[in-house]
Each structure stands twice: as C-alpha cells, then as structure tokens.
XYZ file of C-alpha atoms in Angstrom:
159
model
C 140.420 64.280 91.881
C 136.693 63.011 92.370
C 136.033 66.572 94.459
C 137.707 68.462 91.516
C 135.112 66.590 88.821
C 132.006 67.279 91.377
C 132.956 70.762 91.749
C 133.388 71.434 87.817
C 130.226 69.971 87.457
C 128.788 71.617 90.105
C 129.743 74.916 88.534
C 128.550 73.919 84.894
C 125.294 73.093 86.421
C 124.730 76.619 87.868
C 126.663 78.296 84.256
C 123.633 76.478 82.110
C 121.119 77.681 84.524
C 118.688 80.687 83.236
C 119.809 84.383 85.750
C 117.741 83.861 88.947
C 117.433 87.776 89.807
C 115.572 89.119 86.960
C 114.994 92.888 87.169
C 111.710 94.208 88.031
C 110.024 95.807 85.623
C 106.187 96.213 84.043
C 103.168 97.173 86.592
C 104.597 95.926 89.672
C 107.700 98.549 89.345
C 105.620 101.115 88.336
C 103.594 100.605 91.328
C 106.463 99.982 93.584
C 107.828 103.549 92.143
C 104.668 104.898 92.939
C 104.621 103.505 96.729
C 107.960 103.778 98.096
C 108.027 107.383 99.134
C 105.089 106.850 100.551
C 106.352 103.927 102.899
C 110.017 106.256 103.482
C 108.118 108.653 104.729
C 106.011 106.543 106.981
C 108.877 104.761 107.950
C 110.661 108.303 108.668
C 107.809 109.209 110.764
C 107.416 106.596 113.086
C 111.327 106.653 113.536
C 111.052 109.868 115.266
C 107.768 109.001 116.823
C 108.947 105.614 118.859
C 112.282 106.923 119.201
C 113.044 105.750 122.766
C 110.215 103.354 123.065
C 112.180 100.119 124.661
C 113.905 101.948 126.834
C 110.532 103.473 128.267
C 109.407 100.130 128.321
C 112.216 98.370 130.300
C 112.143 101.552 132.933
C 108.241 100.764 133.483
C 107.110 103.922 131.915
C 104.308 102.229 130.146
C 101.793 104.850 129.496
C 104.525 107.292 127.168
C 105.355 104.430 125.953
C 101.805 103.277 124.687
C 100.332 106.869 123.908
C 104.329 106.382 121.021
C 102.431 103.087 119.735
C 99.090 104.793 119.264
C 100.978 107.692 117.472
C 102.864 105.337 115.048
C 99.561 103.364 114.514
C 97.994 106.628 113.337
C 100.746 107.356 110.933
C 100.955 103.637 109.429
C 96.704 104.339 109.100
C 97.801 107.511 107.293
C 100.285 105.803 104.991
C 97.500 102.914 104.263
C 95.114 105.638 103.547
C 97.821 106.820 100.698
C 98.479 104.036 99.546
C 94.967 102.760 98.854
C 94.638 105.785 96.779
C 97.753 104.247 94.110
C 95.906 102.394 91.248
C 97.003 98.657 91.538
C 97.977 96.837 88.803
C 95.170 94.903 87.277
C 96.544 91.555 87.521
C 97.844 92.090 91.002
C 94.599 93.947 92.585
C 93.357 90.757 94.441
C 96.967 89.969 96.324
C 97.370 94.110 96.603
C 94.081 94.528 98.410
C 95.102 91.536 100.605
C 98.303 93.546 101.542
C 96.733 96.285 102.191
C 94.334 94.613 104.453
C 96.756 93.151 106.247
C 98.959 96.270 106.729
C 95.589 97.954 108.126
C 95.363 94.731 110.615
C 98.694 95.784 111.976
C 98.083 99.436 112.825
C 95.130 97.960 114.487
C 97.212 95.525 116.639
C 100.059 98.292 117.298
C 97.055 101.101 118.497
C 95.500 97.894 120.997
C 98.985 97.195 121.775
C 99.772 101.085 122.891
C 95.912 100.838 124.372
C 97.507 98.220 126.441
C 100.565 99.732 127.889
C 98.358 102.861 128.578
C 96.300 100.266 130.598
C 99.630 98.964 132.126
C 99.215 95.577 130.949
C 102.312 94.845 129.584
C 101.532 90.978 129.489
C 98.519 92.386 126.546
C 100.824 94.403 124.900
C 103.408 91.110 124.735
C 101.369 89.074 122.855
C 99.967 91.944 120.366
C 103.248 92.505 119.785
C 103.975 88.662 118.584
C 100.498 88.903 116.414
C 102.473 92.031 115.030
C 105.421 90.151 113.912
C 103.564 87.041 113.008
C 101.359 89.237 110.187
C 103.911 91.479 109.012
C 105.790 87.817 108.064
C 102.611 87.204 106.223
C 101.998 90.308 104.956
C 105.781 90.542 103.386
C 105.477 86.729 101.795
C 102.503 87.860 100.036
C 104.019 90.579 98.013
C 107.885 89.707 97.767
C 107.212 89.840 93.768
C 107.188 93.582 94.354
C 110.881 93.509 95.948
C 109.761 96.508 98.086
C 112.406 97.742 99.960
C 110.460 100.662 102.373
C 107.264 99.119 101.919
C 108.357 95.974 103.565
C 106.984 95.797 107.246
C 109.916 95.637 110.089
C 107.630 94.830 113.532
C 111.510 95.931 114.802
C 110.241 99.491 113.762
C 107.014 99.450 116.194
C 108.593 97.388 119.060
C-alpha cells in the first residue's frame, strides 16, 4: 500500500511539472537550419574519406592511414570555413565563436594526428586522438542549446 501512495505521488509530482523538451525555435533554429547541411555534408565526406581507416591501422599500414586523417582534417577546415560564413545569432555570437574555435582546434589535432601516423608514431597519434575526443566533449557541452544533430562532433567519425 505505502509503494502504491509513493508511486501516485511520484507520478503527480512529474504531471504538475512544466514539459522539459521544449521545441527549438527563434535564432538558434534558424541558425541550426542554416548549418546542418553544411555539417551532413562534411560528415558525408569524411565517411568516404576514412572509410577503412582502423583496419589500416591495426594491419600497421600507418602512412594511408595518416595521409585519410589529413584528408578529413582538410574537409572539417572546409566545413569550418562555411560555417564561419553563417551570421550567428546576436545573443549567441560569443559561445558560437567559441565553437567554432574549438571545432578548428580539432581539425588541427586530427591533421598532427595523420602527420603522426605518416611519421609512424602511432604512440603520437594515440594521444592526439584522446585530445580529439576530450574537445569534441567540450565542444558539444558548449552548444547543446542548439540540439544539433550533424553538427555535433563524433571523434568515432575521425578514429
């Protein structure tokens, strides 16, 4: 009986809160309308380009392997070039820039990181890998508000 009477409580509780999910909408969907083809077609891109990349990597072919990193860092600098160009919503410009600074910090890591393999030094390319994951965390965190779905860095992508 007592479990019965916590859970009906329980349950009124959640009832009287306000919806959590709220739709997007303003600025920050208009900019994420404006963005997300550009990310899909980054992300497209470097599907094709590092298609096979582990596998090169666990067979010791290190150099293809790197020369596929440096290729996807030059599309991701691409895609950061376009998306610079999007006008940012005025009261978002400051954490927008940020973003964008950081995704520019990760095509930098994944080019040293294919600079790396190139060089054969897979122990390098290891731990600019985990920087990799470590910022696109960051990087995601700051602009969840945006609920970006393409946009959203996946280090699984690059690796």
């Amino acid at each position: 009986m007592r479990r019965a009477a916590s859970i009906a409580v329980a349950l009124l509780a959640v009832a009287l809160l306000p919806p959590i999910a709220v739709a997007l909408e303003g600025p920050r969907a208009e900019y994420r309308e404006q963005v997300e083809p550009i990310c899909r077609a980054n992300t497209e891109a470097n599907e094709h380009i590092l298609r096979g990349v582990r596998t090169k990597v666990r067979k010791g072919k290190l150099e293809p392997a790197g020369r596929q990193l440096t290729r996807a860092s030059t599309a991701l600098r691409g895609a950061v070039a376009e998306l610079r160009k999007v006008p940012r919503p005025a009261a978002d410009a400051k954490r927008l820039s940020e973003w964008l600074a950081l995704i520019s910090k990760q095509a930098d890591l994944l080019r040293n990181a294919g600079k790396a393999l190139i060089a054969g030094d897979r122990h390098r390319a290891g731990a600019l890998v985990t920087q990799l994951s470590n910022g696109a965390r960051r990087a995601n965190a700051l602009v969840v508000s945006f609920e970006f779905r393409d946009c959203r860095l996946d280090p699984s992508r690059y690796t």
